[in-house]
Amino acid sequence: MDIDQTFIVANTLPIDLEQIKQRHIIPVFSKDNHPLISQAQLVETTREAIDTLGFSALEPQIRVSHPVMGRFLKPRV
């Protein structure tokens, strides 16, 4: 992945969407363990919105500093 030099990379690492789906878990509210939107859902929903509006987008350049802690909605195989 090429990094846009205007992006502040700090202590982040590049990751692709499939890795996020497989290795990162769903964030939850600590109060009641209610699931929130995952990073993968955010990227996919944004892409769907762009497509629906008739625009095109390049592959997302995703960077993370750490895995999201929460829970799995489906058991891993």
PDB file of C-alpha atoms in Angstrom:
ATOM      1  CA  MET A   1       0.000   0.000   0.000  1.00  0.00           C
ATOM      2  CA  ASP A   2       1.225   3.460  -0.843  1.00  0.00           C
ATOM      3  CA  ILE A   3       0.761   5.939   1.954  1.00  0.00           C
ATOM      4  CA  ASP A   4      -0.530   9.386   1.095  1.00  0.00           C
ATOM      5  CA  GLN A   5       2.081  11.697   2.602  1.00  0.00           C
ATOM      6  CA  THR A   6      -0.650  14.058   3.845  1.00  0.00           C
ATOM      7  CA  PHE A   7      -2.007  11.326   6.131  1.00  0.00           C
ATOM      8  CA  ILE A   8      -0.611  11.227   9.661  1.00  0.00           C
ATOM      9  CA  VAL A   9       0.446   7.610  10.101  1.00  0.00           C
ATOM     10  CA  ALA A  10       1.692   7.870  13.711  1.00  0.00           C
ATOM     11  CA  ASN A  11       1.815   4.399  15.254  1.00  0.00           C
ATOM     12  CA  THR A  12      -0.562   2.744  12.772  1.00  0.00           C
ATOM     13  CA  LEU A  13      -0.102  -0.249  10.497  1.00  0.00           C
ATOM     14  CA  PRO A  14      -1.726  -0.914   7.111  1.00  0.00           C
ATOM     15  CA  ILE A  15      -4.373  -3.646   7.072  1.00  0.00           C
ATOM     16  CA  ASP A  16      -6.842  -4.866   4.467  1.00  0.00           C
ATOM     17  CA  LEU A  17     -10.576  -5.310   4.919  1.00  0.00           C
ATOM     18  CA  GLU A  18     -10.425  -9.124   5.004  1.00  0.00           C
ATOM     19  CA  GLN A  19      -7.898  -9.037   7.853  1.00  0.00           C
ATOM     20  CA  ILE A  20     -10.202  -6.743   9.822  1.00  0.00           C
ATOM     21  CA  LYS A  21     -13.138  -9.102   9.248  1.00  0.00           C
ATOM     22  CA  GLN A  22     -11.126 -12.120  10.421  1.00  0.00           C
ATOM     23  CA  ARG A  23      -9.035 -10.711  13.262  1.00  0.00           C
ATOM     24  CA  HIS A  24     -10.886  -7.773  14.765  1.00  0.00           C
ATOM     25  CA  ILE A  25     -13.897  -8.173  16.957  1.00  0.00           C
ATOM     26  CA  ILE A  26     -17.126  -6.201  17.299  1.00  0.00           C
ATOM     27  CA  PRO A  27     -16.963  -3.277  19.756  1.00  0.00           C
ATOM     28  CA  VAL A  28     -19.624  -3.228  22.477  1.00  0.00           C
ATOM     29  CA  PHE A  29     -20.990  -0.812  25.062  1.00  0.00           C
ATOM     30  CA  SER A  30     -19.432  -1.873  28.350  1.00  0.00           C
ATOM     31  CA  LYS A  31     -22.636  -1.026  30.245  1.00  0.00           C
ATOM     32  CA  ASP A  32     -24.872  -3.616  28.571  1.00  0.00           C
ATOM     33  CA  ASN A  33     -22.621  -5.462  26.090  1.00  0.00           C
ATOM     34  CA  HIS A  34     -24.710  -4.101  23.181  1.00  0.00           C
ATOM     35  CA  PRO A  35     -22.808  -4.477  19.867  1.00  0.00           C
ATOM     36  CA  LEU A  36     -21.758  -1.360  17.938  1.00  0.00           C
ATOM     37  CA  ILE A  37     -20.782  -1.004  14.280  1.00  0.00           C
ATOM     38  CA  SER A  38     -17.506  -2.749  13.501  1.00  0.00           C
ATOM     39  CA  GLN A  39     -14.660  -1.260  11.492  1.00  0.00           C
ATOM     40  CA  ALA A  40     -15.463  -3.648   8.635  1.00  0.00           C
ATOM     41  CA  GLN A  41     -19.147  -2.643   8.664  1.00  0.00           C
ATOM     42  CA  LEU A  42     -18.173   1.037   8.569  1.00  0.00           C
ATOM     43  CA  VAL A  43     -15.923   0.555   5.535  1.00  0.00           C
ATOM     44  CA  GLU A  44     -18.484  -1.606   3.699  1.00  0.00           C
ATOM     45  CA  THR A  45     -21.414   0.734   4.454  1.00  0.00           C
ATOM     46  CA  THR A  46     -19.424   3.757   3.303  1.00  0.00           C
ATOM     47  CA  ARG A  47     -18.507   1.984   0.074  1.00  0.00           C
ATOM     48  CA  GLU A  48     -22.169   1.014  -0.522  1.00  0.00           C
ATOM     49  CA  ALA A  49     -23.237   4.644   0.024  1.00  0.00           C
ATOM     50  CA  ILE A  50     -20.636   5.864  -2.475  1.00  0.00           C
ATOM     51  CA  ASP A  51     -21.806   3.296  -5.048  1.00  0.00           C
ATOM     52  CA  THR A  52     -25.487   4.150  -4.447  1.00  0.00           C
ATOM     53  CA  LEU A  53     -24.794   7.822  -5.103  1.00  0.00           C
ATOM     54  CA  GLY A  54     -23.167   6.906  -8.416  1.00  0.00           C
ATOM     55  CA  PHE A  55     -19.612   7.768  -7.457  1.00  0.00           C
ATOM     56  CA  SER A  56     -16.569   5.544  -7.657  1.00  0.00           C
ATOM     57  CA  ALA A  57     -13.851   5.116  -5.074  1.00  0.00           C
ATOM     58  CA  LEU A  58     -10.410   3.578  -4.989  1.00  0.00           C
ATOM     59  CA  GLU A  59      -9.635   0.669  -2.697  1.00  0.00           C
ATOM     60  CA  PRO A  60      -9.641   1.979   0.867  1.00  0.00           C
ATOM     61  CA  GLN A  61      -6.291   2.450   2.564  1.00  0.00           C
ATOM     62  CA  ILE A  62      -7.052   1.231   6.073  1.00  0.00           C
ATOM     63  CA  ARG A  63      -4.676   1.754   8.979  1.00  0.00           C
ATOM     64  CA  VAL A  64      -5.109   0.578  12.568  1.00  0.00           C
ATOM     65  CA  SER A  65      -3.167   1.112  15.756  1.00  0.00           C
ATOM     66  CA  HIS A  66      -4.604  -1.884  17.634  1.00  0.00           C
ATOM     67  CA  PRO A  67      -7.357  -4.522  17.411  1.00  0.00           C
ATOM     68  CA  VAL A  68     -10.797  -3.429  18.576  1.00  0.00           C
ATOM     69  CA  MET A  69     -11.815  -5.114  21.809  1.00  0.00           C
ATOM     70  CA  GLY A  70     -15.383  -6.340  22.227  1.00  0.00           C
ATOM     71  CA  ARG A  71     -16.995  -9.635  21.303  1.00  0.00           C
ATOM     72  CA  PHE A  72     -17.626 -11.894  18.330  1.00  0.00           C
ATOM     73  CA  LEU A  73     -21.146 -11.972  16.892  1.00  0.00           C
ATOM     74  CA  LYS A  74     -20.477 -15.350  15.228  1.00  0.00           C
ATOM     75  CA  PRO A  75     -18.158 -18.077  16.489  1.00  0.00           C
ATOM     76  CA  ARG A  76     -14.900 -18.461  14.589  1.00  0.00           C
ATOM     77  CA  VAL A  77     -14.362 -21.737  12.787  1.00  0.00           C
TER      78      VAL A  77
END
